[in-house]
């Protein structure tokens, strides 16, 4: 039975609606669209930041809302979409988030995993894990 379930999950193609939702979620963050993030993120979000600290929806959204901060478009590297049945999935990738914060350019290199669940026909972000990628050594 377990092998059958594993085979079903492994052969499930990514849901186009999930991919579109994940893309819209990325845009909402980069454009600091608080209303969209409030709608898209589950109230019980588990957010594990790059330091390993557990936070929630409020802290995640506030982290994107610093006045004066601006973000450049993302380039996603090695994006993997893992369907977990018809109503759940994980989207992960590596990226170098860049922009302006406090009037200065910044860059943050990390890999993330966003876990989504569909409830009542609507996708929501349920869990976010961020792992910092160490700078390359010369």
Short mmCIF file of N, CA, C and O in Angstrom, two decimals:
data_model
loop_
_atom_site.label_atom_id
_atom_site.label_comp_id
_atom_site.label_asym_id
_atom_site.label_seq_id
_atom_site.Cartn_x
_atom_site.Cartn_y
_atom_site.Cartn_z
N UNK A 1 0.82 -1.19 0.00
CA UNK A 1 0.00 0.00 0.00
C UNK A 1 0.87 1.27 0.00
O UNK A 1 0.60 2.20 -0.73
N UNK A 2 1.90 1.29 0.86
CA UNK A 2 2.78 2.46 0.93
C UNK A 2 3.47 2.69 -0.40
O UNK A 2 3.65 3.83 -0.82
N UNK A 3 3.86 1.61 -1.06
CA UNK A 3 4.53 1.74 -2.36
C UNK A 3 3.58 2.34 -3.39
O UNK A 3 3.98 3.15 -4.22
N UNK A 4 2.30 1.95 -3.34
CA UNK A 4 1.31 2.49 -4.27
C UNK A 4 1.11 3.99 -4.04
O UNK A 4 1.08 4.77 -5.00
N UNK A 5 1.03 4.40 -2.80
CA UNK A 5 0.87 5.82 -2.49
C UNK A 5 2.09 6.59 -2.95
O UNK A 5 1.98 7.65 -3.56
N UNK A 6 3.28 6.07 -2.68
CA UNK A 6 4.51 6.74 -3.11
C UNK A 6 4.56 6.86 -4.63
O UNK A 6 4.95 7.90 -5.17
N UNK A 7 4.13 5.83 -5.34
CA UNK A 7 4.12 5.87 -6.80
C UNK A 7 3.12 6.91 -7.29
O UNK A 7 3.42 7.67 -8.21
N UNK A 8 1.95 6.98 -6.68
CA UNK A 8 0.95 7.98 -7.08
C UNK A 8 1.48 9.39 -6.88
O UNK A 8 1.32 10.24 -7.75
N UNK A 9 2.13 9.64 -5.76
CA UNK A 9 2.67 10.97 -5.49
C UNK A 9 3.81 11.31 -6.44
O UNK A 9 3.93 12.43 -6.91
N UNK A 10 4.64 10.33 -6.74
CA UNK A 10 5.80 10.58 -7.59
C UNK A 10 5.40 10.85 -9.03
O UNK A 10 6.10 11.57 -9.75
N UNK A 11 4.29 10.29 -9.48
CA UNK A 11 3.89 10.46 -10.87
C UNK A 11 2.87 11.57 -11.06
O UNK A 11 2.44 11.83 -12.17
N UNK A 12 2.49 12.24 -9.99
CA UNK A 12 1.54 13.34 -10.10
C UNK A 12 2.24 14.55 -10.69
O UNK A 12 3.25 14.99 -10.19
N UNK A 13 1.69 15.06 -11.77
CA UNK A 13 2.26 16.26 -12.38
C UNK A 13 1.91 17.48 -11.53
O UNK A 13 0.85 17.51 -10.90
N UNK A 14 2.79 18.47 -11.51
CA UNK A 14 2.46 19.68 -10.74
C UNK A 14 1.16 20.31 -11.24
O UNK A 14 0.90 20.36 -12.43
N UNK A 15 0.36 20.75 -10.32
CA UNK A 15 -0.91 21.42 -10.60
C UNK A 15 -0.59 22.82 -11.15
O UNK A 15 0.10 23.60 -10.50
N UNK A 16 -1.07 23.12 -12.35
CA UNK A 16 -0.81 24.43 -12.94
C UNK A 16 -1.29 25.57 -12.05
O UNK A 16 -0.69 26.64 -11.99
N UNK A 17 -2.39 25.34 -11.33
CA UNK A 17 -2.91 26.37 -10.42
C UNK A 17 -1.95 26.59 -9.25
O UNK A 17 -1.80 27.71 -8.78
N UNK A 18 -1.30 25.50 -8.78
CA UNK A 18 -0.32 25.64 -7.71
C UNK A 18 0.87 26.46 -8.18
O UNK A 18 1.35 27.36 -7.49
N UNK A 19 1.36 26.16 -9.37
CA UNK A 19 2.50 26.90 -9.93
C UNK A 19 2.14 28.38 -10.08
O UNK A 19 2.92 29.26 -9.69
N UNK A 20 0.96 28.66 -10.61
CA UNK A 20 0.52 30.06 -10.77
C UNK A 20 0.39 30.74 -9.41
O UNK A 20 0.76 31.91 -9.25
N UNK A 21 -0.12 30.02 -8.41
CA UNK A 21 -0.27 30.58 -7.07
C UNK A 21 1.10 30.87 -6.47
O UNK A 21 1.32 31.93 -5.88
N UNK A 22 2.05 29.95 -6.63
CA UNK A 22 3.41 30.16 -6.11
C UNK A 22 4.05 31.37 -6.77
O UNK A 22 4.71 32.18 -6.09
N UNK A 23 3.86 31.53 -8.07
CA UNK A 23 4.40 32.70 -8.78
C UNK A 23 3.76 33.99 -8.26
O UNK A 23 4.44 34.99 -8.05
N UNK A 24 2.45 33.96 -8.05
CA UNK A 24 1.73 35.14 -7.53
C UNK A 24 2.19 35.47 -6.10
O UNK A 24 2.31 36.64 -5.73
N UNK A 25 2.48 34.44 -5.33
CA UNK A 25 2.97 34.65 -3.97
C UNK A 25 4.34 35.34 -4.00
O UNK A 25 4.58 36.29 -3.24
N UNK A 26 5.21 34.90 -4.89
CA UNK A 26 6.51 35.57 -5.04
C UNK A 26 6.33 37.04 -5.41
O UNK A 26 6.97 37.92 -4.84
N UNK A 27 5.43 37.31 -6.37
CA UNK A 27 5.18 38.70 -6.78
C UNK A 27 4.64 39.55 -5.63
O UNK A 27 5.03 40.69 -5.45
N UNK A 28 3.74 38.97 -4.84
CA UNK A 28 3.16 39.71 -3.71
C UNK A 28 4.24 40.12 -2.72
O UNK A 28 4.21 41.24 -2.19
N UNK A 29 5.21 39.25 -2.48
CA UNK A 29 6.31 39.59 -1.58
C UNK A 29 7.15 40.72 -2.16
O UNK A 29 7.43 41.72 -1.49
N UNK A 30 7.56 40.57 -3.41
CA UNK A 30 8.48 41.53 -4.03
C UNK A 30 7.85 42.91 -4.20
O UNK A 30 8.55 43.93 -4.15
N UNK A 31 6.53 42.95 -4.40
CA UNK A 31 5.85 44.23 -4.57
C UNK A 31 5.27 44.75 -3.25
O UNK A 31 4.59 45.77 -3.24
N UNK A 32 5.53 44.02 -2.17
CA UNK A 32 5.08 44.40 -0.83
C UNK A 32 3.56 44.59 -0.78
O UNK A 32 3.04 45.52 -0.17
N UNK A 33 2.87 43.66 -1.39
CA UNK A 33 1.41 43.69 -1.44
C UNK A 33 0.84 43.01 -0.19
O UNK A 33 0.57 41.82 -0.18
N UNK A 34 0.69 43.79 0.84
CA UNK A 34 0.23 43.26 2.13
C UNK A 34 -1.13 42.56 2.01
O UNK A 34 -1.32 41.47 2.55
N UNK A 35 -2.08 43.17 1.30
CA UNK A 35 -3.41 42.59 1.19
C UNK A 35 -3.35 41.21 0.53
O UNK A 35 -4.01 40.27 0.98
N UNK A 36 -2.55 41.09 -0.53
CA UNK A 36 -2.42 39.79 -1.20
C UNK A 36 -1.79 38.76 -0.26
O UNK A 36 -2.24 37.62 -0.18
N UNK A 37 -0.75 39.16 0.45
CA UNK A 37 -0.10 38.21 1.37
C UNK A 37 -1.04 37.80 2.48
O UNK A 37 -1.08 36.63 2.87
N UNK A 38 -1.83 38.73 3.00
CA UNK A 38 -2.81 38.39 4.05
C UNK A 38 -3.78 37.32 3.55
O UNK A 38 -4.13 36.40 4.30
N UNK A 39 -4.21 37.44 2.29
CA UNK A 39 -5.13 36.46 1.71
C UNK A 39 -4.44 35.13 1.43
O UNK A 39 -5.05 34.07 1.59
N UNK A 40 -3.21 35.18 0.97
CA UNK A 40 -2.53 33.98 0.47
C UNK A 40 -1.92 33.12 1.57
O UNK A 40 -1.73 31.91 1.37
N UNK A 41 -1.61 33.71 2.71
CA UNK A 41 -0.92 33.00 3.78
C UNK A 41 -1.92 32.52 4.82
O UNK A 41 -2.75 33.29 5.31
N UNK A 42 -1.80 31.25 5.18
CA UNK A 42 -2.67 30.68 6.21
C UNK A 42 -2.41 31.38 7.54
O UNK A 42 -1.27 31.75 7.85
N UNK A 43 -3.45 31.55 8.33
CA UNK A 43 -3.31 32.21 9.63
C UNK A 43 -2.35 31.45 10.55
O UNK A 43 -1.68 32.05 11.39
N UNK A 44 -2.28 30.12 10.38
CA UNK A 44 -1.41 29.30 11.23
C UNK A 44 -0.07 28.99 10.56
O UNK A 44 0.58 27.99 10.88
N UNK A 45 0.38 29.88 9.66
CA UNK A 45 1.65 29.69 8.97
C UNK A 45 2.78 29.38 9.96
O UNK A 45 2.90 30.00 11.01
N UNK A 46 3.61 28.43 9.57
CA UNK A 46 4.88 28.17 10.26
C UNK A 46 5.97 28.69 9.33
O UNK A 46 6.11 28.22 8.20
N UNK A 47 6.72 29.67 9.82
CA UNK A 47 7.80 30.28 9.05
C UNK A 47 9.10 30.05 9.80
O UNK A 47 9.27 30.52 10.92
N UNK A 48 10.02 29.31 9.19
CA UNK A 48 11.34 29.09 9.75
C UNK A 48 12.30 29.97 8.97
O UNK A 48 12.52 29.77 7.78
N UNK A 49 12.85 30.99 9.65
CA UNK A 49 13.70 31.94 8.96
C UNK A 49 15.12 31.38 8.77
O UNK A 49 15.42 30.26 9.20
N UNK A 50 15.98 32.17 8.14
CA UNK A 50 17.32 31.72 7.81
C UNK A 50 18.20 31.41 9.00
O UNK A 50 19.21 30.72 8.88
N UNK A 51 17.80 31.89 10.18
CA UNK A 51 18.57 31.59 11.39
C UNK A 51 18.03 30.36 12.12
O UNK A 51 18.57 29.95 13.13
N UNK A 52 16.93 29.80 11.59
CA UNK A 52 16.32 28.63 12.23
C UNK A 52 15.23 28.98 13.22
O UNK A 52 14.65 28.09 13.85
N UNK A 53 14.92 30.25 13.36
CA UNK A 53 13.90 30.69 14.32
C UNK A 53 12.51 30.49 13.74
O UNK A 53 12.25 30.82 12.59
N UNK A 54 11.61 29.96 14.57
CA UNK A 54 10.21 29.76 14.15
C UNK A 54 9.43 31.05 14.38
O UNK A 54 9.47 31.64 15.45
N UNK A 55 8.71 31.45 13.35
CA UNK A 55 7.86 32.63 13.42
C UNK A 55 6.52 32.31 12.77
O UNK A 55 6.29 31.19 12.33
N UNK A 56 5.67 33.33 12.67
CA UNK A 56 4.34 33.12 12.12
C UNK A 56 4.02 34.08 10.99
O UNK A 56 4.89 34.77 10.45
N UNK A 57 2.74 34.14 10.66
CA UNK A 57 2.26 34.96 9.55
C UNK A 57 2.59 36.43 9.74
O UNK A 57 3.08 37.08 8.82
N UNK A 58 2.32 36.96 10.92
CA UNK A 58 2.55 38.38 11.17
C UNK A 58 4.01 38.75 10.93
O UNK A 58 4.32 39.72 10.24
N UNK A 59 4.92 37.97 11.49
CA UNK A 59 6.34 38.26 11.36
C UNK A 59 6.81 38.12 9.91
O UNK A 59 7.62 38.94 9.43
N UNK A 60 6.29 37.12 9.20
CA UNK A 60 6.68 36.94 7.80
C UNK A 60 6.28 38.16 6.98
O UNK A 60 7.08 38.73 6.24
N UNK A 61 5.04 38.58 7.11
CA UNK A 61 4.55 39.72 6.33
C UNK A 61 5.30 40.99 6.72
O UNK A 61 5.75 41.74 5.85
N UNK A 62 5.47 41.23 8.01
CA UNK A 62 6.16 42.44 8.45
C UNK A 62 7.59 42.50 7.92
O UNK A 62 8.12 43.58 7.64
N UNK A 63 8.22 41.34 7.75
CA UNK A 63 9.57 41.29 7.22
C UNK A 63 9.70 41.84 5.81
O UNK A 63 10.79 42.25 5.39
N UNK A 64 8.61 41.88 5.08
CA UNK A 64 8.60 42.41 3.71
C UNK A 64 8.15 43.87 3.64
O UNK A 64 8.19 44.48 2.57
N UNK A 65 7.69 44.43 4.74
CA UNK A 65 7.01 45.73 4.70
C UNK A 65 7.83 46.92 5.18
O UNK A 65 7.28 48.00 5.39
N UNK A 66 9.11 46.78 5.35
CA UNK A 66 9.91 47.90 5.84
C UNK A 66 9.80 49.08 4.87
O UNK A 66 10.08 48.93 3.67
N UNK A 67 9.38 50.24 5.37
CA UNK A 67 9.25 51.41 4.48
C UNK A 67 10.58 51.73 3.80
O UNK A 67 11.64 51.69 4.42
N UNK A 68 10.50 52.01 2.52
CA UNK A 68 11.69 52.36 1.75
C UNK A 68 12.41 51.18 1.13
O UNK A 68 13.24 51.36 0.24
N UNK A 69 12.13 49.96 1.59
CA UNK A 69 12.75 48.79 0.99
C UNK A 69 12.15 48.53 -0.39
O UNK A 69 10.93 48.70 -0.58
N UNK A 70 12.97 48.15 -1.32
CA UNK A 70 12.54 47.79 -2.67
C UNK A 70 13.31 46.55 -3.10
O UNK A 70 14.50 46.41 -2.80
N UNK A 71 12.62 45.69 -3.84
CA UNK A 71 13.20 44.41 -4.23
C UNK A 71 13.31 44.31 -5.75
O UNK A 71 12.39 44.71 -6.47
N UNK A 72 14.42 43.75 -6.19
CA UNK A 72 14.62 43.49 -7.62
C UNK A 72 13.85 42.23 -8.01
O UNK A 72 13.53 41.40 -7.14
N UNK A 73 13.58 42.03 -9.31
CA UNK A 73 12.94 40.79 -9.75
C UNK A 73 13.80 39.58 -9.36
O UNK A 73 15.03 39.66 -9.31
N UNK A 74 13.13 38.49 -9.05
CA UNK A 74 13.82 37.25 -8.67
C UNK A 74 14.22 36.43 -9.88
O UNK A 74 13.48 36.37 -10.86
N UNK A 75 15.34 35.78 -9.76
CA UNK A 75 15.73 34.73 -10.70
C UNK A 75 15.80 33.46 -9.87
O UNK A 75 16.60 33.36 -8.93
N UNK A 76 14.93 32.51 -10.18
CA UNK A 76 14.88 31.25 -9.44
C UNK A 76 15.77 30.23 -10.13
O UNK A 76 15.71 30.05 -11.34
N UNK A 77 16.60 29.57 -9.34
CA UNK A 77 17.54 28.56 -9.85
C UNK A 77 17.15 27.22 -9.25
O UNK A 77 16.82 27.13 -8.06
N UNK A 78 17.20 26.18 -10.06
CA UNK A 78 16.93 24.82 -9.58
C UNK A 78 15.58 24.73 -8.89
O UNK A 78 15.45 24.16 -7.81
N UNK A 79 14.55 25.30 -9.51
CA UNK A 79 13.20 25.26 -8.94
C UNK A 79 12.64 23.86 -9.09
O UNK A 79 12.68 23.27 -10.16
N UNK A 80 12.13 23.35 -7.97
CA UNK A 80 11.55 22.02 -7.94
C UNK A 80 10.15 22.13 -7.35
O UNK A 80 9.96 22.76 -6.31
N UNK A 81 9.19 21.51 -8.02
CA UNK A 81 7.81 21.50 -7.55
C UNK A 81 7.46 20.06 -7.23
O UNK A 81 7.56 19.18 -8.09
N UNK A 82 7.10 19.81 -5.98
CA UNK A 82 6.81 18.46 -5.52
C UNK A 82 5.33 18.38 -5.15
O UNK A 82 4.92 18.89 -4.10
N UNK A 83 4.51 17.76 -6.00
CA UNK A 83 3.10 17.58 -5.64
C UNK A 83 2.99 16.57 -4.50
O UNK A 83 3.71 15.57 -4.47
N UNK A 84 2.10 16.84 -3.57
CA UNK A 84 1.85 15.93 -2.45
C UNK A 84 0.38 15.52 -2.46
O UNK A 84 -0.29 15.60 -1.45
N UNK A 85 -0.10 15.13 -3.61
CA UNK A 85 -1.50 14.81 -3.78
C UNK A 85 -2.23 15.98 -4.41
O UNK A 85 -1.61 16.98 -4.79
N UNK A 86 -3.55 15.90 -4.49
CA UNK A 86 -4.30 16.94 -5.20
C UNK A 86 -4.41 18.27 -4.44
O UNK A 86 -4.68 19.30 -5.05
N UNK A 87 -4.16 18.26 -3.14
CA UNK A 87 -4.41 19.46 -2.34
C UNK A 87 -3.21 19.94 -1.54
O UNK A 87 -3.36 20.68 -0.56
N UNK A 88 -2.01 19.55 -1.95
CA UNK A 88 -0.81 20.01 -1.25
C UNK A 88 0.39 19.89 -2.18
O UNK A 88 0.39 19.10 -3.13
N UNK A 89 1.37 20.71 -1.91
CA UNK A 89 2.60 20.65 -2.69
C UNK A 89 3.66 21.55 -2.08
O UNK A 89 3.37 22.43 -1.27
N UNK A 90 4.90 21.28 -2.48
CA UNK A 90 6.04 22.07 -2.02
C UNK A 90 6.72 22.64 -3.25
O UNK A 90 6.94 21.94 -4.24
N UNK A 91 7.04 23.92 -3.18
CA UNK A 91 7.78 24.60 -4.24
C UNK A 91 9.06 25.12 -3.61
O UNK A 91 9.01 25.81 -2.60
N UNK A 92 10.20 24.72 -4.19
CA UNK A 92 11.46 25.21 -3.64
C UNK A 92 12.40 25.61 -4.75
O UNK A 92 12.28 25.17 -5.89
N UNK A 93 13.31 26.52 -4.39
CA UNK A 93 14.30 27.01 -5.35
C UNK A 93 15.40 27.71 -4.59
O UNK A 93 15.29 27.98 -3.40
N UNK A 94 16.45 28.01 -5.33
CA UNK A 94 17.53 28.84 -4.81
C UNK A 94 17.43 30.20 -5.49
O UNK A 94 17.04 30.28 -6.66
N UNK A 95 17.74 31.26 -4.76
CA UNK A 95 17.70 32.59 -5.35
C UNK A 95 18.66 33.51 -4.63
O UNK A 95 19.13 33.21 -3.53
N UNK A 96 18.93 34.61 -5.26
CA UNK A 96 19.72 35.68 -4.67
C UNK A 96 18.81 36.91 -4.65
O UNK A 96 18.62 37.57 -5.66
N UNK A 97 18.20 37.16 -3.48
CA UNK A 97 17.30 38.29 -3.32
C UNK A 97 18.14 39.56 -3.21
O UNK A 97 19.03 39.65 -2.36
N UNK A 98 17.86 40.52 -4.09
CA UNK A 98 18.60 41.78 -4.08
C UNK A 98 17.64 42.95 -4.07
O UNK A 98 16.46 42.81 -4.42
N UNK A 99 18.14 44.10 -3.68
CA UNK A 99 17.32 45.29 -3.67
C UNK A 99 17.97 46.40 -2.88
O UNK A 99 19.19 46.43 -2.72
N UNK A 100 17.11 47.28 -2.35
CA UNK A 100 17.54 48.42 -1.55
C UNK A 100 16.88 48.31 -0.18
O UNK A 100 15.67 48.12 -0.07
N UNK A 101 17.69 48.44 0.87
CA UNK A 101 17.17 48.45 2.24
C UNK A 101 17.99 49.48 3.02
O UNK A 101 19.22 49.46 2.98
N UNK A 102 17.29 50.38 3.71
CA UNK A 102 17.99 51.42 4.45
C UNK A 102 18.83 52.32 3.55
O UNK A 102 19.85 52.83 3.97
N UNK A 103 18.40 52.45 2.29
CA UNK A 103 19.12 53.30 1.34
C UNK A 103 20.35 52.65 0.73
O UNK A 103 21.06 53.29 -0.04
N UNK A 104 20.60 51.38 1.05
CA UNK A 104 21.79 50.69 0.54
C UNK A 104 21.41 49.41 -0.19
O UNK A 104 20.42 48.76 0.14
N UNK A 105 22.22 49.06 -1.19
CA UNK A 105 22.02 47.80 -1.91
C UNK A 105 22.28 46.64 -0.95
O UNK A 105 23.15 46.71 -0.08
N UNK A 106 21.52 45.55 -1.14
CA UNK A 106 21.76 44.34 -0.35
C UNK A 106 21.61 43.14 -1.26
O UNK A 106 21.01 43.22 -2.35
N UNK A 107 22.13 42.01 -0.82
CA UNK A 107 21.97 40.73 -1.50
C UNK A 107 21.89 39.65 -0.44
O UNK A 107 22.64 39.66 0.53
N UNK A 108 20.94 38.74 -0.60
CA UNK A 108 20.75 37.63 0.33
C UNK A 108 20.57 36.35 -0.49
O UNK A 108 19.59 36.21 -1.22
N UNK A 109 21.52 35.44 -0.37
CA UNK A 109 21.52 34.19 -1.14
C UNK A 109 20.93 33.09 -0.25
O UNK A 109 21.43 32.83 0.84
N UNK A 110 19.86 32.45 -0.72
CA UNK A 110 19.22 31.41 0.08
C UNK A 110 18.46 30.43 -0.80
O UNK A 110 18.21 30.66 -1.97
N UNK A 111 18.10 29.31 -0.18
CA UNK A 111 17.19 28.32 -0.76
C UNK A 111 15.95 28.34 0.12
O UNK A 111 16.05 28.46 1.33
N UNK A 112 14.80 28.23 -0.51
CA UNK A 112 13.56 28.24 0.25
C UNK A 112 12.69 27.06 -0.14
O UNK A 112 12.82 26.49 -1.23
N UNK A 113 11.80 26.70 0.75
CA UNK A 113 10.77 25.70 0.48
C UNK A 113 9.46 26.27 1.00
O UNK A 113 9.32 26.55 2.19
N UNK A 114 8.52 26.48 0.08
CA UNK A 114 7.18 26.95 0.43
C UNK A 114 6.23 25.77 0.30
O UNK A 114 6.16 25.15 -0.76
N UNK A 115 5.52 25.46 1.37
CA UNK A 115 4.55 24.37 1.35
C UNK A 115 3.15 24.97 1.26
O UNK A 115 2.81 25.90 2.01
N UNK A 116 2.37 24.44 0.33
CA UNK A 116 1.03 24.96 0.05
C UNK A 116 -0.01 23.88 0.32
O UNK A 116 0.25 22.69 0.12
N UNK A 117 -1.20 24.32 0.73
CA UNK A 117 -2.33 23.40 0.86
C UNK A 117 -3.55 24.08 0.27
O UNK A 117 -3.69 25.31 0.31
N UNK A 118 -4.42 23.27 -0.31
CA UNK A 118 -5.67 23.79 -0.89
C UNK A 118 -6.80 23.46 0.07
O UNK A 118 -7.02 22.30 0.41
N UNK A 119 -7.50 24.50 0.48
CA UNK A 119 -8.63 24.35 1.40
C UNK A 119 -9.82 25.05 0.77
O UNK A 119 -9.74 26.22 0.41
N UNK A 120 -10.91 24.33 0.64
CA UNK A 120 -12.11 24.92 0.04
C UNK A 120 -11.86 25.41 -1.38
O UNK A 120 -12.43 26.42 -1.79
N UNK A 121 -10.98 24.73 -2.10
CA UNK A 121 -10.69 25.09 -3.48
C UNK A 121 -9.67 26.21 -3.65
O UNK A 121 -9.35 26.59 -4.77
N UNK A 122 -9.15 26.76 -2.56
CA UNK A 122 -8.20 27.87 -2.64
C UNK A 122 -6.85 27.46 -2.04
O UNK A 122 -6.80 26.91 -0.94
N UNK A 123 -5.77 27.80 -2.76
CA UNK A 123 -4.43 27.53 -2.28
C UNK A 123 -4.06 28.52 -1.19
O UNK A 123 -4.46 29.69 -1.23
N UNK A 124 -3.29 28.05 -0.21
CA UNK A 124 -2.73 28.90 0.84
C UNK A 124 -1.31 28.44 1.13
O UNK A 124 -0.98 27.25 0.96
N UNK A 125 -0.49 29.37 1.61
CA UNK A 125 0.85 29.04 2.05
C UNK A 125 0.75 28.57 3.50
O UNK A 125 0.22 29.29 4.35
N UNK A 126 1.24 27.36 3.77
CA UNK A 126 1.12 26.78 5.11
C UNK A 126 2.44 26.76 5.87
O UNK A 126 2.45 26.81 7.10
N UNK A 127 3.56 26.67 5.14
CA UNK A 127 4.86 26.54 5.79
C UNK A 127 5.93 27.12 4.88
O UNK A 127 5.90 26.88 3.67
N UNK A 128 6.86 27.87 5.45
CA UNK A 128 7.97 28.44 4.69
C UNK A 128 9.25 28.14 5.45
O UNK A 128 9.34 28.39 6.66
N UNK A 129 10.23 27.59 4.74
CA UNK A 129 11.54 27.31 5.34
C UNK A 129 12.59 28.01 4.50
O UNK A 129 12.61 27.86 3.26
N UNK A 130 13.43 28.81 5.12
CA UNK A 130 14.50 29.53 4.42
C UNK A 130 15.83 29.03 4.95
O UNK A 130 16.04 28.96 6.17
N UNK A 131 16.73 28.68 4.03
CA UNK A 131 18.08 28.25 4.40
C UNK A 131 19.08 29.15 3.71
O UNK A 131 19.09 29.22 2.47
N UNK A 132 19.89 29.83 4.48
CA UNK A 132 20.92 30.68 3.89
C UNK A 132 21.95 29.82 3.18
O UNK A 132 22.31 28.73 3.65
N UNK A 133 22.43 30.33 2.05
CA UNK A 133 23.49 29.65 1.31
C UNK A 133 24.78 30.42 1.60
O UNK A 133 24.84 31.65 1.39
N UNK A 134 25.77 29.71 2.08
CA UNK A 134 27.03 30.35 2.44
C UNK A 134 27.71 30.92 1.19
O UNK A 134 27.61 30.36 0.09
N UNK A 135 28.41 32.02 1.39
CA UNK A 135 29.17 32.63 0.30
C UNK A 135 30.25 31.66 -0.15
O UNK A 135 30.83 30.93 0.66
N UNK A 136 30.52 31.63 -1.44
CA UNK A 136 31.55 30.75 -1.99
C UNK A 136 32.91 31.18 -1.48
O UNK A 136 33.20 32.37 -1.36
N UNK A 137 33.72 30.21 -1.20
CA UNK A 137 35.09 30.49 -0.76
C UNK A 137 35.99 30.60 -1.98
O UNK A 137 35.84 29.85 -2.93
N UNK A 138 36.95 31.55 -1.98
CA UNK A 138 37.84 31.72 -3.14
C UNK A 138 38.76 30.53 -3.35
O UNK A 138 38.99 29.73 -2.56
#
